[in-house]
Amino acid sequence: NAGVMQNPRHLVRRRGQEARLRCSPMKGHSHVYWYRQLPEEGLKFMVYLQKENIIDESGMPKERFSAEFPKEGPSILRIQQVVRGDSAAYFCASSPRLAGDPQYFGPGTRLTVL
Amino acid sequence: KNEVEQSPQNLTAQEGEFITINCSYSVGISALHWLQQHPGGGIVSLFMLSSGKKKHGRLIATINIQEKHSSLHITASHPRDSAVYICAVQPNTGNQFYFGTGTSLTVIP
């Protein structure tokens, strides 16, 4: 049973480009969480999704950021028109069923905006 | 005020020393996690606790729910233990974790 997969592991974008980060949850997990770790800061919650539904996006910036978790395929975190301040490590976690179930973390995607 | 406070922020130890990292939190929780993050690396979950004590190899984690406090201990520390250790709590309500800012541990040979 593979763990949470994230790709790419490293992503470099120029200012104004789009970044797409992918997260494949563990098999059988239907809940996905995205977290961001800015340089020299702790992890912060961004969004919580179930299949085809955004449950809680209270941690997402209001503009340029969006997330989805389609019925088939990985969860996608999309950042439009990236800026240097978006440079961070983005971690995905998944859990089996209920919001209270333990979360399992992916290896993260390190985004660098030039 | 952060929901989760860790101490110390930075810790340097000689190989073989016994290490303790502390975590205090202010919300009601269903579970507390200790995570390990190596430089430039991903996050590995070390422990999930809701009560008492857990041990895995040289690592021991304890939690006191009444005092809202947890400790992570490393016995006979080794340079490969050098990493950032992060305390994260899963609140009783809501969907997100709250994270401490991490303790950066360096073990010197």
Coordinates of C-alpha atoms in Angstrom, one line a residue:
Chain A
N1 CA 0.0 0.0 0.0
A2 CA 1.8 3.1 -1.3
G3 CA 1.9 6.1 0.9
V4 CA 0.6 9.6 -0.1
M5 CA 2.2 10.6 -3.4
Q6 CA 3.0 14.1 -4.4
N7 CA 4.4 15.4 -7.7
P8 CA 6.4 17.0 -8.7
R9 CA 8.8 17.1 -5.8
H10 CA 10.4 20.2 -7.0
L11 CA 8.8 22.9 -9.2
V12 CA 10.3 26.0 -10.5
R13 CA 8.2 28.7 -12.1
R14 CA 8.7 32.3 -13.2
R15 CA 6.5 35.1 -11.9
G16 CA 3.2 35.1 -13.6
Q17 CA 3.2 31.4 -14.6
E18 CA 0.8 28.8 -13.3
A19 CA 1.8 26.1 -10.8
R20 CA -0.1 22.8 -10.6
L21 CA 0.7 20.5 -7.6
R22 CA -0.7 17.0 -7.5
C23 CA -1.5 14.7 -4.6
S24 CA -2.6 11.1 -4.8
P25 CA -3.9 10.0 -1.4
M26 CA -3.3 6.6 0.1
K27 CA -5.5 3.8 -1.3
G28 CA -8.9 3.9 0.2
H29 CA -8.5 7.4 1.6
S30 CA -11.2 9.9 0.5
H31 CA -10.1 13.0 2.5
V32 CA -7.3 15.2 1.4
Y33 CA -5.7 18.2 3.2
W34 CA -3.3 20.7 1.8
Y35 CA -0.8 22.6 4.0
R36 CA 1.8 25.2 3.2
Q37 CA 5.1 25.7 4.9
L38 CA 6.6 29.1 4.1
P39 CA 10.4 29.6 4.6
E40 CA 11.2 30.0 8.3
E41 CA 7.6 29.4 9.3
G42 CA 5.5 26.5 10.5
L43 CA 3.0 24.5 8.6
K44 CA -0.4 26.2 7.9
F45 CA -3.6 24.6 6.9
M46 CA -4.9 25.6 3.5
V47 CA -7.9 23.4 2.4
Y48 CA -9.7 20.2 3.2
L49 CA -11.4 18.3 0.4
Q50 CA -13.4 15.1 -0.1
K51 CA -14.1 13.6 -3.4
E52 CA -15.7 16.3 -5.6
N53 CA -16.3 18.6 -2.6
I54 CA -14.4 21.4 -0.9
I55 CA -15.2 21.1 2.8
D56 CA -13.1 23.8 4.3
E57 CA -11.0 26.3 2.4
S58 CA -10.6 28.8 5.2
G59 CA -6.8 28.7 4.9
M60 CA -6.6 29.4 1.2
P61 CA -5.7 32.8 -0.1
K62 CA -8.7 34.4 -1.6
E63 CA -7.1 35.0 -5.0
R64 CA -5.1 32.9 -7.4
F65 CA -5.3 29.7 -5.4
S66 CA -7.8 26.9 -6.1
A67 CA -8.0 23.2 -5.2
E68 CA -10.0 20.3 -6.5
F69 CA -10.3 16.6 -5.8
P70 CA -12.1 15.0 -8.7
K71 CA -14.0 11.7 -8.7
E72 CA -11.1 10.1 -10.6
G73 CA -7.5 11.1 -10.3
P74 CA -5.3 13.1 -7.9
S75 CA -6.1 16.2 -6.0
I76 CA -4.8 19.3 -7.6
L77 CA -3.6 22.5 -5.9
R78 CA -3.5 25.3 -8.6
I79 CA -1.7 28.6 -8.2
Q80 CA -2.3 31.1 -11.0
Q81 CA 0.0 34.0 -11.7
V82 CA 2.6 32.9 -9.2
V83 CA 4.6 35.5 -7.2
R84 CA 7.8 35.2 -5.3
G85 CA 5.9 35.0 -2.0
D86 CA 4.3 31.7 -3.2
S87 CA 7.7 30.0 -2.8
A88 CA 7.1 27.4 -0.2
A89 CA 6.8 23.7 0.5
Y90 CA 3.3 22.4 -0.1
F91 CA 2.3 19.3 1.7
C92 CA -0.7 17.0 1.2
A93 CA -2.1 14.6 3.7
S94 CA -4.9 12.1 3.4
S95 CA -7.1 10.3 5.9
P96 CA -9.4 7.3 5.4
R97 CA -12.9 8.3 6.3
L98 CA -13.7 10.7 9.0
A99 CA -12.2 14.1 9.7
G100 CA -11.0 12.7 13.0
D101 CA -9.0 9.8 11.5
P102 CA -5.2 10.1 11.5
Q103 CA -3.7 12.0 8.6
Y104 CA -0.8 10.6 6.6
F105 CA 1.6 13.1 5.0
G106 CA 3.1 13.2 1.5
P107 CA 6.7 14.1 0.8
G108 CA 5.8 17.6 -0.3
T109 CA 6.3 19.8 -3.3
R110 CA 8.9 22.5 -3.1
L111 CA 7.8 25.4 -5.2
T112 CA 10.4 28.1 -6.2
V113 CA 9.2 31.2 -8.0
L114 CA 12.0 33.0 -9.8
Chain B
K1 CA -1.2 33.4 20.4
N2 CA -0.5 30.1 18.7
E3 CA -2.6 27.1 19.6
V4 CA 0.6 25.0 19.8
E5 CA 3.8 26.0 21.5
Q6 CA 7.0 24.1 21.3
S7 CA 10.2 24.4 23.2
P8 CA 13.1 24.7 22.7
Q9 CA 13.2 26.2 19.2
N10 CA 16.7 25.0 18.7
L11 CA 18.6 22.2 20.4
T12 CA 22.2 21.0 20.0
A13 CA 23.3 17.8 21.7
Q14 CA 26.3 15.6 21.8
E15 CA 25.9 12.1 20.5
G16 CA 24.5 9.8 23.1
E17 CA 22.7 12.5 25.1
F18 CA 19.1 12.1 26.2
I19 CA 16.9 14.7 24.5
T20 CA 13.5 16.1 25.4
I21 CA 11.3 18.3 23.3
N22 CA 8.1 19.8 24.8
C23 CA 4.8 20.7 23.3
S24 CA 1.9 22.6 25.0
Y25 CA -1.4 23.3 23.4
S26 CA -4.5 25.3 24.2
V27 CA -7.4 23.6 22.5
G28 CA -9.3 20.4 23.2
I29 CA -7.9 17.7 21.0
S30 CA -8.7 14.3 19.7
A31 CA -5.1 13.4 19.0
L32 CA -1.5 14.8 19.0
H33 CA 1.1 14.0 16.4
W34 CA 4.9 14.2 16.5
L35 CA 6.3 14.7 13.0
Q36 CA 9.9 14.6 11.8
Q37 CA 11.2 16.7 8.9
H38 CA 14.7 16.4 7.5
P39 CA 16.3 19.4 5.7
G40 CA 14.8 19.7 2.3
G41 CA 12.8 16.6 2.9
G42 CA 9.3 15.5 3.5
I43 CA 7.4 14.9 6.7
V44 CA 7.3 11.6 8.5
S45 CA 4.8 10.9 11.2
L46 CA 6.5 9.5 14.3
F47 CA 3.7 9.1 16.7
M48 CA 0.0 9.7 17.1
L49 CA -1.2 10.0 20.7
S50 CA -4.5 10.4 22.4
S51 CA -3.4 9.3 25.9
G52 CA -0.5 7.9 27.8
K53 CA 2.8 6.9 26.3
K54 CA 4.2 5.3 23.1
K55 CA 7.6 4.0 22.4
H56 CA 9.3 3.2 19.1
G57 CA 13.0 2.2 19.2
R58 CA 14.8 5.1 20.9
L59 CA 11.9 7.4 20.6
I60 CA 9.3 7.9 23.4
A61 CA 6.3 10.2 23.3
T62 CA 4.1 11.0 26.3
I63 CA 0.9 13.1 26.6
N64 CA -0.9 14.5 29.6
I65 CA -4.4 15.5 28.4
Q66 CA -5.4 17.3 31.6
E67 CA -2.3 19.5 31.4
K68 CA -2.4 19.8 27.6
H69 CA 1.2 18.9 27.3
S70 CA 3.3 16.3 25.4
S71 CA 6.9 15.5 25.4
L72 CA 9.1 13.7 22.8
H73 CA 12.2 12.0 24.2
I74 CA 15.1 10.6 22.2
T75 CA 17.4 8.2 24.1
A76 CA 21.1 7.7 23.1
S77 CA 20.8 10.4 20.4
H78 CA 22.6 10.0 17.1
P79 CA 23.6 12.4 14.4
R80 CA 21.0 10.9 12.1
D81 CA 18.4 12.1 14.5
S82 CA 19.2 15.7 13.4
A83 CA 16.0 17.1 12.0
V84 CA 13.1 19.4 12.8
Y85 CA 10.5 17.9 15.1
I86 CA 7.0 19.2 14.8
C87 CA 4.2 18.9 17.2
A88 CA 0.7 18.9 15.6
V89 CA -2.7 18.7 17.3
Q90 CA -6.0 17.5 15.8
P91 CA -8.7 19.5 17.5
N92 CA -12.0 18.0 18.7
T93 CA -13.9 20.2 16.3
G94 CA -12.9 21.5 12.9
N95 CA -11.0 19.9 10.1
Q96 CA -7.5 21.2 10.3
F97 CA -4.3 20.4 12.3
Y98 CA -2.6 23.1 14.3
F99 CA 1.2 22.9 14.1
G100 CA 4.0 24.1 16.4
T101 CA 6.8 26.0 14.7
G102 CA 9.1 23.0 15.2
T103 CA 12.3 22.2 17.2
S104 CA 15.5 22.1 15.2
L105 CA 17.7 19.4 16.6
T106 CA 21.4 19.0 15.8
V107 CA 23.3 16.0 17.2
I108 CA 27.0 16.4 17.1
P109 CA 29.2 13.3 16.8

